[in-house]
CSV table of C-alpha atoms and ligand atoms in Angstrom, one decimal:
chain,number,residue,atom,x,y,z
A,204,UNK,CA,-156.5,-49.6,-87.1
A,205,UNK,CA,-153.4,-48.3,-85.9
A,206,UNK,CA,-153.5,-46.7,-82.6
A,207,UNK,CA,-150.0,-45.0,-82.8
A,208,UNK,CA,-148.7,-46.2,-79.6
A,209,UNK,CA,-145.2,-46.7,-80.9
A,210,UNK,CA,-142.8,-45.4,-78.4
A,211,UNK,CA,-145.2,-43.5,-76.2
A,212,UNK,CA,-145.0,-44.5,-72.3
A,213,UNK,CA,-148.2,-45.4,-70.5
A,214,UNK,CA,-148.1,-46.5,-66.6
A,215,UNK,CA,-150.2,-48.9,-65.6
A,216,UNK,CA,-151.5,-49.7,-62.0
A,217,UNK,CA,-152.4,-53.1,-60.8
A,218,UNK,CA,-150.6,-53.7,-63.8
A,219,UNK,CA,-149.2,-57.5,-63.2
A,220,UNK,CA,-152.4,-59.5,-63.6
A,221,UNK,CA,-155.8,-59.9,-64.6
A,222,UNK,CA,-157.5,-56.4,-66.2
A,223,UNK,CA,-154.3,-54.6,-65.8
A,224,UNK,CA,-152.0,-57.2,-67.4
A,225,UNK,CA,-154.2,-57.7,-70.4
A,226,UNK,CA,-154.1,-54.2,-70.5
A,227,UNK,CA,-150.1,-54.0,-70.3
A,228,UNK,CA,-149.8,-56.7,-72.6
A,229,UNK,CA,-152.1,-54.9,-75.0
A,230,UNK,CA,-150.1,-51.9,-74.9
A,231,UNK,CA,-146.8,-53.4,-75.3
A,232,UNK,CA,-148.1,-55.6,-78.3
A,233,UNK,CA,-148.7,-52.4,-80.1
A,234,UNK,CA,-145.2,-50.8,-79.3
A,235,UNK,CA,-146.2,-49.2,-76.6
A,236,UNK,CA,-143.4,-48.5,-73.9
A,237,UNK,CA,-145.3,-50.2,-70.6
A,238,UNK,CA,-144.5,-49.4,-66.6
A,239,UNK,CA,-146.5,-51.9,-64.8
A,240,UNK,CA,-146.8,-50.6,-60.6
A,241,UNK,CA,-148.1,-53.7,-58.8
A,242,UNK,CA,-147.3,-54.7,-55.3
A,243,UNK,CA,-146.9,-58.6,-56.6
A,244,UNK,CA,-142.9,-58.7,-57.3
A,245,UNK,CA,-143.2,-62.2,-59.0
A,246,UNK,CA,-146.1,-61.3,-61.3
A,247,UNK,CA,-144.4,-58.3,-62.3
A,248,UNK,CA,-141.1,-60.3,-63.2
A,249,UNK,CA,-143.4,-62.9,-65.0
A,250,UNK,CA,-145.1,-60.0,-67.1
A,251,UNK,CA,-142.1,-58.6,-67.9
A,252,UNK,CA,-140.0,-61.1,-69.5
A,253,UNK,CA,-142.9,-62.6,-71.1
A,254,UNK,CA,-143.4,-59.0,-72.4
A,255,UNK,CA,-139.8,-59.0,-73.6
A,256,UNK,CA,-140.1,-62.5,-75.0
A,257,UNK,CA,-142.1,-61.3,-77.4
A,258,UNK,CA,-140.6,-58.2,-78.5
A,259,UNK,CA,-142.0,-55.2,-76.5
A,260,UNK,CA,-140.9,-53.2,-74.0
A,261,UNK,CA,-141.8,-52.9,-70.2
A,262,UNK,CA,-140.3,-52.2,-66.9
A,263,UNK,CA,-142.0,-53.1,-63.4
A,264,UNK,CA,-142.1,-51.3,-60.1
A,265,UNK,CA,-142.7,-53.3,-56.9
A,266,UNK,CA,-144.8,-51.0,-55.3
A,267,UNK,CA,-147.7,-50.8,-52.9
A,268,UNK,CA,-149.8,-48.1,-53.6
A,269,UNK,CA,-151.9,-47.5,-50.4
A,270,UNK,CA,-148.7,-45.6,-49.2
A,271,UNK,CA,-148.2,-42.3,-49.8
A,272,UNK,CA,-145.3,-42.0,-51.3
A,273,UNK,CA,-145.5,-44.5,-54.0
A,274,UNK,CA,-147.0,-42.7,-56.5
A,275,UNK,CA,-144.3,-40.1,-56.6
A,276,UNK,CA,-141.4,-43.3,-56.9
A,277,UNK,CA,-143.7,-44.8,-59.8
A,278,UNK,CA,-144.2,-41.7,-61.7
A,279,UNK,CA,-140.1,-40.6,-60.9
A,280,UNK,CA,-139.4,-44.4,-62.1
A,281,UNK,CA,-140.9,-44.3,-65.1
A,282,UNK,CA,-139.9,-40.8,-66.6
A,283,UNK,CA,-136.4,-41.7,-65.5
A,284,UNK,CA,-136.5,-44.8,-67.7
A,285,UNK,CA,-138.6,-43.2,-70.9
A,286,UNK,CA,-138.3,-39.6,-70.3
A,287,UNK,CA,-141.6,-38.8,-70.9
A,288,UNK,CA,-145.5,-40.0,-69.8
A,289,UNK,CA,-148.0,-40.3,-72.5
A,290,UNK,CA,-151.1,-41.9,-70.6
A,291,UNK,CA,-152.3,-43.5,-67.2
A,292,UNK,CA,-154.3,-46.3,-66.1
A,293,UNK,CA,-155.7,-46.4,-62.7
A,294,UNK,CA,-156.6,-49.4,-62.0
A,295,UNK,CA,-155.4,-51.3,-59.0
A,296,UNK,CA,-158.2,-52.0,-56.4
A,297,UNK,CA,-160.1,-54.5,-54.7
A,298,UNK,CA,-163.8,-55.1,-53.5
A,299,UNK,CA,-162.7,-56.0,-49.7
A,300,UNK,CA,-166.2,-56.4,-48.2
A,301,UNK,CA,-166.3,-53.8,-45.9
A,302,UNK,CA,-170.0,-53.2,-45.3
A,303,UNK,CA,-172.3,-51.0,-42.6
A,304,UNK,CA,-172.3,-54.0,-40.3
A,305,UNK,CA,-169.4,-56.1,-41.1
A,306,UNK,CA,-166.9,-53.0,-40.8
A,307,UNK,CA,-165.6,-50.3,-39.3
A,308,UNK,CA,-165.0,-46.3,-39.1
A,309,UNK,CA,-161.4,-47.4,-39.6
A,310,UNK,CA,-161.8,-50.3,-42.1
A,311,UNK,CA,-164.0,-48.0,-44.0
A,312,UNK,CA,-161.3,-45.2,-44.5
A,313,UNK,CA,-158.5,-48.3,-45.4
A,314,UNK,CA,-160.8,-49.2,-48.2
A,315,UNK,CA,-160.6,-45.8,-49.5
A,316,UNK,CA,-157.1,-45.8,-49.4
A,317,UNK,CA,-156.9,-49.3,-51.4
A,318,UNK,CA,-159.1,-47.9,-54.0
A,319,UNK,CA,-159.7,-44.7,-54.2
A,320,UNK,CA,-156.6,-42.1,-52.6
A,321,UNK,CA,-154.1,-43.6,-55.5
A,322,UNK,CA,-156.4,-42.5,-58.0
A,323,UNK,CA,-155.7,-38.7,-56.7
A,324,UNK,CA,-152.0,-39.5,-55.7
A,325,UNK,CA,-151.1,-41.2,-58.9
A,326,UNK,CA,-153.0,-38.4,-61.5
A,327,UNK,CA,-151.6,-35.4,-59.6
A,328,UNK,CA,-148.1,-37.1,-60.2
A,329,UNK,CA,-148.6,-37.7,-63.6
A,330,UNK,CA,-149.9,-34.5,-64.5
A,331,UNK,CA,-146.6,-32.1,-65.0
A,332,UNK,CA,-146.0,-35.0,-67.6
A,333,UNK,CA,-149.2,-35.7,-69.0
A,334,UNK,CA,-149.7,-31.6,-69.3
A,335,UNK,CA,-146.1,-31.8,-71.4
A,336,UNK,CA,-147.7,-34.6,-73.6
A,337,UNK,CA,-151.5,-33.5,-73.9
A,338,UNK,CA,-151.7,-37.5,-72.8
A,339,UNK,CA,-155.1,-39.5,-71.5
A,340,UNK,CA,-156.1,-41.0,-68.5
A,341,UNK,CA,-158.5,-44.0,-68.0
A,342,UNK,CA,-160.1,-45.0,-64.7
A,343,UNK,CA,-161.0,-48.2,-63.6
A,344,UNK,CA,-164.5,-48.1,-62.1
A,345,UNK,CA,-167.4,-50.6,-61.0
A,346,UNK,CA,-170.7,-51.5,-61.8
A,347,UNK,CA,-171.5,-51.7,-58.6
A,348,UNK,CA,-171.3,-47.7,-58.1
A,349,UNK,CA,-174.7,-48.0,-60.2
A,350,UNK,CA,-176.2,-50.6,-58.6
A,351,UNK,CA,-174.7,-51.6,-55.1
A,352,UNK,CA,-173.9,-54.7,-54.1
A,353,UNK,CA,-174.2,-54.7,-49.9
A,354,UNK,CA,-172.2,-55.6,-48.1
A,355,UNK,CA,-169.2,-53.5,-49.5
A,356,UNK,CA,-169.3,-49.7,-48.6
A,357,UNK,CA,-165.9,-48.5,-49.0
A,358,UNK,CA,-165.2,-50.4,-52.4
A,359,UNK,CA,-168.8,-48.6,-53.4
A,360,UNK,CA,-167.9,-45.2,-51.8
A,361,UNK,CA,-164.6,-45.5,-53.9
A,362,UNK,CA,-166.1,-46.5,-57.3
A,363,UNK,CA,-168.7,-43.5,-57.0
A,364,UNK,CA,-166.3,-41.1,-56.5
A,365,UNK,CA,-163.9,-42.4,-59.4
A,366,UNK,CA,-166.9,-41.8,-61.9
A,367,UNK,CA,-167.6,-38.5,-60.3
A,368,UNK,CA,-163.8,-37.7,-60.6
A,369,UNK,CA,-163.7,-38.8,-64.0
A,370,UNK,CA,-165.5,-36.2,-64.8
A,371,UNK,CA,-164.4,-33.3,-62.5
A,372,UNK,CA,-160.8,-33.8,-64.1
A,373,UNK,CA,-161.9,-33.8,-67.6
A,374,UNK,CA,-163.2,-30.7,-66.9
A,375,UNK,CA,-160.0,-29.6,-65.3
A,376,UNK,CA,-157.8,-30.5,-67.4
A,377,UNK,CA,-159.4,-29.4,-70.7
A,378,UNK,CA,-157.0,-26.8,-70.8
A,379,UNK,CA,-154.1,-29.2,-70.8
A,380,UNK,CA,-155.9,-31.3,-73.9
A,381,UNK,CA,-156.0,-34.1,-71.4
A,382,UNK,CA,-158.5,-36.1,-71.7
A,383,UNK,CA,-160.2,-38.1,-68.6
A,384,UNK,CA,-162.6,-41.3,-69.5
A,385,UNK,CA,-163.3,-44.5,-67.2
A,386,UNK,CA,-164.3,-47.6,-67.9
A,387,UNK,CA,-166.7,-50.1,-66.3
A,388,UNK,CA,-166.2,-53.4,-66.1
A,389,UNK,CA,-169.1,-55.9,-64.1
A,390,UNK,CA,-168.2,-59.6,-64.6
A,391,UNK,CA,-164.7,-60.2,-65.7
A,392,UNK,CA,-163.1,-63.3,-64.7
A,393,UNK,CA,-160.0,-62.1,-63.3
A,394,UNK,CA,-157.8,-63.9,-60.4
A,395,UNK,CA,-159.6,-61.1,-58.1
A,396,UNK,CA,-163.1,-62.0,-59.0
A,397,UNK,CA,-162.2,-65.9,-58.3
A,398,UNK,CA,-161.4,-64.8,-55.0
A,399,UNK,CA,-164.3,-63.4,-54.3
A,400,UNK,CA,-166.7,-65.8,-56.1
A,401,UNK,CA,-164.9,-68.8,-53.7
A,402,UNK,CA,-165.9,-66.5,-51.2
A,403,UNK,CA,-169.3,-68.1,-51.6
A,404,UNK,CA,-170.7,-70.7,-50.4
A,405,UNK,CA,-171.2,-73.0,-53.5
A,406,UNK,CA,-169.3,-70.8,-56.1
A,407,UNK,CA,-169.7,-73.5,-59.3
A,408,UNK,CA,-173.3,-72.7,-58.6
A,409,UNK,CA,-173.1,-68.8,-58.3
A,410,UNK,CA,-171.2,-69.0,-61.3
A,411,UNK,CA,-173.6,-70.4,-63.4
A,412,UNK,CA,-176.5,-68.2,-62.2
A,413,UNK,CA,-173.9,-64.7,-62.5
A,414,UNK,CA,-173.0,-66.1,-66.3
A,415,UNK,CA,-176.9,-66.4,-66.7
A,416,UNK,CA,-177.6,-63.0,-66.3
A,417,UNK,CA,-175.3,-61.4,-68.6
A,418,UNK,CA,-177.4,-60.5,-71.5
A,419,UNK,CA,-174.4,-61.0,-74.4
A,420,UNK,CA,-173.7,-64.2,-74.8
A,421,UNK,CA,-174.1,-65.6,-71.5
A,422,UNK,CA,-170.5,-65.6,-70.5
A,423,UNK,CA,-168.3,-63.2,-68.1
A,424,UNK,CA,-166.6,-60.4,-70.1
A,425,UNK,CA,-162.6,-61.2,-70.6
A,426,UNK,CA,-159.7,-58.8,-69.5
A,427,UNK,CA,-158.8,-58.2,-73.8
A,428,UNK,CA,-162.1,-56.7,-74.0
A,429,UNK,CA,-161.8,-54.7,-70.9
A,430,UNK,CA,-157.8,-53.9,-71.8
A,431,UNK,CA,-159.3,-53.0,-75.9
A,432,UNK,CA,-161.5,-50.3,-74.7
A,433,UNK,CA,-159.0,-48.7,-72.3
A,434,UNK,CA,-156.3,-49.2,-74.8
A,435,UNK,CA,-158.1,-47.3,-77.6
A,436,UNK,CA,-159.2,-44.3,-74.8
A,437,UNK,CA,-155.5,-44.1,-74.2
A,438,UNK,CA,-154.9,-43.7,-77.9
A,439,UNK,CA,-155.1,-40.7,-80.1
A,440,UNK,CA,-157.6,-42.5,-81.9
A,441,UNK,CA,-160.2,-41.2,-79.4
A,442,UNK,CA,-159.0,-38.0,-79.2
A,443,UNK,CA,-162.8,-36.3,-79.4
A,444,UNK,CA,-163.8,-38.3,-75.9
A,445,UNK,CA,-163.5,-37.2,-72.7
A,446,UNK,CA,-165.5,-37.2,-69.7
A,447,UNK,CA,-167.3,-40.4,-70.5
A,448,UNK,CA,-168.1,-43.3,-67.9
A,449,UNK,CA,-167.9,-46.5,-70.9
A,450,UNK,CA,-169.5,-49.6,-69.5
A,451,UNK,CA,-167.6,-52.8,-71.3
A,452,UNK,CA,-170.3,-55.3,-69.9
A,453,UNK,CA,-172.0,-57.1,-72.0
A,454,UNK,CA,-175.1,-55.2,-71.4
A,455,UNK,CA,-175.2,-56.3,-67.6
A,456,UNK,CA,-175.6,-52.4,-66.1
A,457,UNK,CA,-178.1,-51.6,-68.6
A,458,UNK,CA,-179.9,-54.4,-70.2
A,459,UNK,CA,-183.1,-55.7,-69.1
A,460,UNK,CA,-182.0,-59.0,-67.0
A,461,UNK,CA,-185.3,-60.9,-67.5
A,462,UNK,CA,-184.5,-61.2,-71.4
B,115,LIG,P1,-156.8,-58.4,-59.8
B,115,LIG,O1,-157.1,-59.7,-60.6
B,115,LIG,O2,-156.7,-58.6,-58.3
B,115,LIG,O3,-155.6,-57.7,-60.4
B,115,LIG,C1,-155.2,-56.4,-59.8
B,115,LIG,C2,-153.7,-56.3,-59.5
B,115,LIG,O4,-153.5,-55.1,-58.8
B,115,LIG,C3,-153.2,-57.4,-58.6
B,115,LIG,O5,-151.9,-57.8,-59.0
B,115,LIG,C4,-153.1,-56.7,-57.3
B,115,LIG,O6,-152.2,-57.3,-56.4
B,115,LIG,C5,-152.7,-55.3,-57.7
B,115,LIG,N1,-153.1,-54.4,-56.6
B,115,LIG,C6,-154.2,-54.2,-55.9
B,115,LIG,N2,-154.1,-53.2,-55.0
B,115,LIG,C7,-152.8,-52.7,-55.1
B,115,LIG,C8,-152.1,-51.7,-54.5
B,115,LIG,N3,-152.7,-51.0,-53.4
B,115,LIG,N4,-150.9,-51.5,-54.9
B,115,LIG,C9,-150.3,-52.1,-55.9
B,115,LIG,N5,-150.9,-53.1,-56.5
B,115,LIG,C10,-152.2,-53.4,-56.2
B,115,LIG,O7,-158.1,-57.4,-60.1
B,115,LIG,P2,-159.0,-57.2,-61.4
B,115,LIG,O8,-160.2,-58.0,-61.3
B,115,LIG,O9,-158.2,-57.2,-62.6
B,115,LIG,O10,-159.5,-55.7,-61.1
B,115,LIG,C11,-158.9,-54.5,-61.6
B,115,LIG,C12,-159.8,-53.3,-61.5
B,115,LIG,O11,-161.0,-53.6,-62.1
B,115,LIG,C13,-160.1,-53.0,-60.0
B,115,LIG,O12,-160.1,-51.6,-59.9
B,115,LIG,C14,-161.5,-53.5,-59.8
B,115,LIG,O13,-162.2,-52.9,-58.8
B,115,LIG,C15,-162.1,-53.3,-61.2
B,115,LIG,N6,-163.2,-54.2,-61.5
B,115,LIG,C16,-163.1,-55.5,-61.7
B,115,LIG,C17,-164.2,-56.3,-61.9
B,115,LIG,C18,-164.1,-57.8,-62.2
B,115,LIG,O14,-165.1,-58.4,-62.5
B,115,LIG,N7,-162.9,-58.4,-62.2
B,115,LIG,C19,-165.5,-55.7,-61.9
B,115,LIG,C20,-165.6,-54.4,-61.7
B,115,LIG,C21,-164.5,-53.6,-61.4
B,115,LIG,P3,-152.7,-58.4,-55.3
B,115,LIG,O15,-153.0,-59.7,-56.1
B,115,LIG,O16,-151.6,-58.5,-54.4
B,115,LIG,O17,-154.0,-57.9,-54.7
């Protein structure tokens, strides 16, 4: 199937590695025109020139997204390069552990604004574009919104409020013919969820028992198959979905664990 993504410009946050660059490589691979906004300057050279090694097109901003004013330069970045903004990714974040106990008032509100505030910042700057180009936006959320994890309040009270928002602005911007969708991810083996599996205290083990309990195949789900799904949300291939909260999991949210 052809998703049409020839020459349209999509901006992707967290973009440099794990779900974000599959996602950016996707993109490009299918003549998509990429902007990858990731606070890692050497993974977003790497990505680049590989990107351009193989024919596609992308451009990287260095920026850190917990500040304010990044999302304007990204947004003012990309449009200056392309000229035009077809679709968004939000997906930079990370589960930072900061629970009831083990944080803070304060920790608890810099947790938002590592994974939730961007969300707003970046979508409110895309918007006079995205209005111009009826364009989609997909959401990153978490599994754990559903189902908690403990230990992890401001990651959770984040991911709850991206599915909720997911659904406020595809309500809002109906008018627009934007469309809104998020996507779940649980297990994916990513450079982020290493970090926080060696965060155990036997991770080889933990590994093995996580693996164990996802009901499709046993195994952790890749980036591709996360970076597919938002891909084809982003395309006008799914130009009758909006509002939807899609769980690429290999049954873990939903399916019975004892199977
Ligand atoms: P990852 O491997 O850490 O990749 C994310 C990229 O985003 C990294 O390059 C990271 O830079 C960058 N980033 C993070 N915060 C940023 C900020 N404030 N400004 C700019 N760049 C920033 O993470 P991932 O596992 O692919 O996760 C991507 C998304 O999926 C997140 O929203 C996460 O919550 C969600 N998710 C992942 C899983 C999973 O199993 N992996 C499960 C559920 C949900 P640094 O390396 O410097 O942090």
């Amino acid at each position: 199937m052809d998703l049409m993504l020839k020459g349209k410009v999509f901006i992707v946050t967290g973009g440099a590695k794990g779900i974000g660059a599959a996602t950016s490589r996707l993109i490009a691979s299918l003549g998509g025109l990429v902007v990858i906004a990731d606070r890692d300057q050497q993974s977003n050279d790497l990505l680049v020139t590989e990107i351009k090694k193989s024919g596609g097109d992308a451009s990287a901003i260095t920026v850190d997204l917990t500040l304010l004013e990044s999302a304007d330069r990204t947004v003012e970045f990309a449009t200056e390069i392309y000229g035009s903004l077809h679709g968004l990714v939000n997906n930079a974040g990370i589960n930072d552990r900061v629970g009831l106990e083990s944080g803070s008032l304060d920790k608890f509100e810099q947790s938002l604004r590592k994974n939730l505030f961007h969300y707003y910042t970046m979508t409110r700057c895309a918007l006079p574009f995205l209005k111009k180009s009826k364009g989609s936006i997909v959401n990153i959320g978490s599994k754990t919104a559903e189902t908690g994890q403990g230990g992890t309040s401001g990651y959770i009270a984040a991911k709850g409020a991206i599915n909720a928002l997911t659904r406020e602005w595809a309500v809002e911007l109906l008018k627009y013919d934007i469309r809104v969708n998020c996507v779940i991810p649980a297990e994916v083996w990513t450079p982020l969820y290493e970090w926080f599996i060696n965060q155990e205290d036997d991770p080889e083990r933990r590994k093995k028992e996580i693996k164990q309990r996802i009901p499709l195949e046993k195994r952790f789900t890749t980036p591709q198959e996360i970076a597919n799904m938002v891909v084809f949300l982003l395309s006008q291939r799914s130009s009758h979905t909006t509002g939807q909260l899609i769980h690429v999991d290999g049954g873990y949210t939903h399916l019975d664990r004892m199977i």
